[in-house]
């Protein structure tokens, strides 16, 4: 039996990870060469997360 309407469960962490993977796939497909580690960090917004954590 299907759950009633309006009972969808969302995992916000999983959705964020899926979005970052999509961003990384788009960047990799647009690149002419392999992405550098710095480019990957930029796509994944690593510096932003580090500055927020401080």
Short mmCIF file of N, CA, C and O in Angstrom, two decimals:
data_model
loop_
_atom_site.label_atom_id
_atom_site.label_comp_id
_atom_site.label_asym_id
_atom_site.label_seq_id
_atom_site.Cartn_x
_atom_site.Cartn_y
_atom_site.Cartn_z
N UNK A 1 0.84 -1.17 0.00
CA UNK A 1 0.00 0.00 0.00
C UNK A 1 0.89 1.25 0.00
O UNK A 1 1.84 1.31 0.76
N UNK A 2 0.59 2.21 -0.83
CA UNK A 2 1.38 3.44 -0.94
C UNK A 2 1.03 4.37 0.21
O UNK A 2 -0.11 4.44 0.65
N UNK A 3 2.07 5.10 0.71
CA UNK A 3 1.79 6.04 1.79
C UNK A 3 0.86 7.14 1.31
O UNK A 3 0.78 7.45 0.12
N UNK A 4 0.14 7.75 2.25
CA UNK A 4 -0.78 8.83 1.92
C UNK A 4 -0.07 10.03 1.35
O UNK A 4 1.14 10.18 1.44
N UNK A 5 -0.82 10.93 0.74
CA UNK A 5 -0.21 12.11 0.13
C UNK A 5 0.39 13.00 1.19
O UNK A 5 -0.09 13.10 2.31
N UNK A 6 1.51 13.66 0.84
CA UNK A 6 2.16 14.58 1.77
C UNK A 6 3.04 13.92 2.80
O UNK A 6 3.41 14.55 3.78
N UNK A 7 3.39 12.67 2.62
CA UNK A 7 4.22 11.98 3.61
C UNK A 7 5.63 11.72 3.10
O UNK A 7 6.33 10.88 3.64
N UNK A 8 6.05 12.46 2.07
CA UNK A 8 7.39 12.25 1.52
C UNK A 8 8.45 12.63 2.56
O UNK A 8 8.32 13.63 3.25
N UNK A 9 9.45 11.81 2.68
CA UNK A 9 10.55 12.07 3.60
C UNK A 9 11.74 12.53 2.77
O UNK A 9 12.06 11.93 1.76
N UNK A 10 12.36 13.61 3.22
CA UNK A 10 13.52 14.12 2.50
C UNK A 10 14.75 14.04 3.39
O UNK A 10 14.70 14.44 4.55
N UNK A 11 15.81 13.55 2.83
CA UNK A 11 17.09 13.50 3.52
C UNK A 11 17.92 14.66 2.96
O UNK A 11 18.46 14.58 1.86
N UNK A 12 17.99 15.75 3.70
CA UNK A 12 18.63 16.96 3.20
C UNK A 12 20.13 16.77 2.95
O UNK A 12 20.67 17.36 2.02
N UNK A 13 20.78 15.94 3.73
CA UNK A 13 22.20 15.67 3.51
C UNK A 13 22.39 14.92 2.19
O UNK A 13 23.25 15.27 1.39
N UNK A 14 21.55 13.93 1.96
CA UNK A 14 21.65 13.17 0.70
C UNK A 14 21.36 14.06 -0.49
O UNK A 14 22.05 13.98 -1.52
N UNK A 15 20.37 14.94 -0.38
CA UNK A 15 20.05 15.85 -1.48
C UNK A 15 21.22 16.80 -1.76
O UNK A 15 21.53 17.07 -2.93
N UNK A 16 21.88 17.28 -0.72
CA UNK A 16 23.03 18.17 -0.89
C UNK A 16 24.18 17.42 -1.58
O UNK A 16 24.85 17.97 -2.46
N UNK A 17 24.41 16.18 -1.18
CA UNK A 17 25.47 15.37 -1.80
C UNK A 17 25.17 15.12 -3.27
O UNK A 17 26.07 15.17 -4.11
N UNK A 18 23.93 14.85 -3.59
CA UNK A 18 23.54 14.61 -4.99
C UNK A 18 23.76 15.88 -5.81
O UNK A 18 24.27 15.82 -6.94
N UNK A 19 23.42 17.03 -5.24
CA UNK A 19 23.63 18.30 -5.95
C UNK A 19 25.12 18.54 -6.20
O UNK A 19 25.51 18.94 -7.30
N UNK A 20 25.96 18.28 -5.20
CA UNK A 20 27.40 18.47 -5.38
C UNK A 20 27.96 17.50 -6.43
O UNK A 20 28.81 17.88 -7.24
N UNK A 21 27.48 16.28 -6.43
CA UNK A 21 27.92 15.31 -7.46
C UNK A 21 27.52 15.79 -8.85
O UNK A 21 28.31 15.70 -9.79
N UNK A 22 26.33 16.31 -8.96
CA UNK A 22 25.87 16.85 -10.25
C UNK A 22 26.74 18.01 -10.70
O UNK A 22 27.13 18.09 -11.87
N UNK A 23 27.07 18.91 -9.76
CA UNK A 23 27.95 20.04 -10.08
C UNK A 23 29.31 19.55 -10.56
O UNK A 23 29.88 20.08 -11.51
N UNK A 24 29.82 18.53 -9.90
CA UNK A 24 31.13 17.98 -10.27
C UNK A 24 31.08 17.31 -11.64
O UNK A 24 31.99 17.48 -12.45
N UNK A 25 30.02 16.61 -11.94
CA UNK A 25 29.86 15.96 -13.25
C UNK A 25 29.78 17.01 -14.35
O UNK A 25 30.41 16.86 -15.41
N UNK A 26 29.04 18.08 -14.11
CA UNK A 26 28.93 19.15 -15.11
C UNK A 26 30.30 19.79 -15.35
O UNK A 26 30.69 20.01 -16.50
N UNK A 27 31.03 20.08 -14.27
CA UNK A 27 32.35 20.69 -14.42
C UNK A 27 33.31 19.76 -15.17
O UNK A 27 34.07 20.20 -16.04
N UNK A 28 33.27 18.48 -14.84
CA UNK A 28 34.16 17.52 -15.50
C UNK A 28 33.82 17.38 -16.98
O UNK A 28 34.72 17.27 -17.82
N UNK A 29 32.54 17.40 -17.31
CA UNK A 29 32.17 17.24 -18.71
C UNK A 29 32.50 18.48 -19.53
O UNK A 29 32.72 18.39 -20.74
N UNK A 30 32.57 19.64 -18.88
CA UNK A 30 32.89 20.88 -19.59
C UNK A 30 34.40 21.11 -19.71
O UNK A 30 34.84 21.90 -20.54
N UNK A 31 35.18 20.40 -18.91
CA UNK A 31 36.63 20.59 -18.90
C UNK A 31 37.28 19.89 -20.09
O UNK A 31 36.82 18.85 -20.54
N UNK A 32 38.33 20.50 -20.58
CA UNK A 32 39.08 19.87 -21.69
C UNK A 32 40.06 18.83 -21.19
O UNK A 32 40.43 17.92 -21.91
N UNK A 33 40.50 18.99 -19.94
CA UNK A 33 41.44 18.06 -19.32
C UNK A 33 40.87 17.61 -17.99
O UNK A 33 39.82 18.09 -17.57
N UNK A 34 41.59 16.74 -17.32
CA UNK A 34 41.16 16.30 -15.99
C UNK A 34 41.11 17.50 -15.06
O UNK A 34 41.94 18.40 -15.15
N UNK A 35 40.16 17.50 -14.16
CA UNK A 35 40.07 18.58 -13.19
C UNK A 35 41.20 18.46 -12.17
O UNK A 35 41.48 17.36 -11.69
N UNK A 36 41.80 19.58 -11.87
CA UNK A 36 42.83 19.58 -10.82
C UNK A 36 42.14 19.49 -9.46
O UNK A 36 40.93 19.72 -9.34
N UNK A 37 42.92 19.17 -8.44
CA UNK A 37 42.35 19.11 -7.10
C UNK A 37 41.80 20.47 -6.69
O UNK A 37 40.76 20.56 -6.03
N UNK A 38 42.47 21.54 -7.11
CA UNK A 38 42.00 22.88 -6.79
C UNK A 38 40.65 23.16 -7.47
O UNK A 38 39.76 23.76 -6.88
N UNK A 39 40.50 22.71 -8.71
CA UNK A 39 39.24 22.89 -9.43
C UNK A 39 38.12 22.11 -8.77
O UNK A 39 36.99 22.60 -8.65
N UNK A 40 38.42 20.92 -8.35
CA UNK A 40 37.42 20.09 -7.67
C UNK A 40 36.99 20.76 -6.36
O UNK A 40 35.79 20.86 -6.07
N UNK A 41 37.97 21.26 -5.61
CA UNK A 41 37.64 21.96 -4.37
C UNK A 41 36.77 23.18 -4.64
O UNK A 41 35.85 23.49 -3.88
N UNK A 42 37.04 23.89 -5.72
CA UNK A 42 36.25 25.07 -6.08
C UNK A 42 34.81 24.68 -6.41
O UNK A 42 33.86 25.31 -5.94
N UNK A 43 34.65 23.61 -7.19
CA UNK A 43 33.31 23.15 -7.55
C UNK A 43 32.54 22.71 -6.31
O UNK A 43 31.35 23.00 -6.16
N UNK A 44 33.23 22.04 -5.41
CA UNK A 44 32.59 21.53 -4.20
C UNK A 44 32.49 22.57 -3.09
O UNK A 44 31.98 22.28 -2.02
N UNK A 45 32.99 23.78 -3.37
CA UNK A 45 32.93 24.90 -2.43
C UNK A 45 33.59 24.58 -1.09
O UNK A 45 33.07 24.90 -0.01
N UNK A 46 34.76 23.94 -1.17
CA UNK A 46 35.48 23.54 0.04
C UNK A 46 35.92 24.75 0.85
O UNK A 46 35.77 24.78 2.07
N UNK A 47 36.44 25.78 0.20
CA UNK A 47 36.92 26.97 0.90
C UNK A 47 35.77 27.65 1.65
O UNK A 47 35.96 28.11 2.79
N UNK A 48 34.60 27.72 1.05
CA UNK A 48 33.44 28.32 1.72
C UNK A 48 33.09 27.57 2.99
O UNK A 48 32.80 28.17 4.02
N UNK A 49 33.11 26.26 2.91
CA UNK A 49 32.77 25.44 4.09
C UNK A 49 33.82 25.62 5.18
O UNK A 49 33.48 25.67 6.36
N UNK A 50 35.09 25.69 4.80
CA UNK A 50 36.14 25.87 5.79
C UNK A 50 36.01 27.22 6.48
O UNK A 50 36.21 27.32 7.68
N UNK A 51 35.70 28.26 5.73
CA UNK A 51 35.58 29.60 6.34
C UNK A 51 34.36 29.67 7.26
O UNK A 51 34.39 30.35 8.27
N UNK A 52 33.30 28.95 6.93
CA UNK A 52 32.12 28.92 7.80
C UNK A 52 32.39 28.16 9.09
O UNK A 52 31.83 28.46 10.12
N UNK A 53 33.26 27.15 9.01
CA UNK A 53 33.55 26.31 10.17
C UNK A 53 34.42 27.04 11.21
O UNK A 53 34.47 26.64 12.37
N UNK A 54 35.09 28.07 10.78
CA UNK A 54 36.00 28.77 11.71
C UNK A 54 35.30 29.76 12.54
O UNK A 54 34.42 30.35 12.57
#
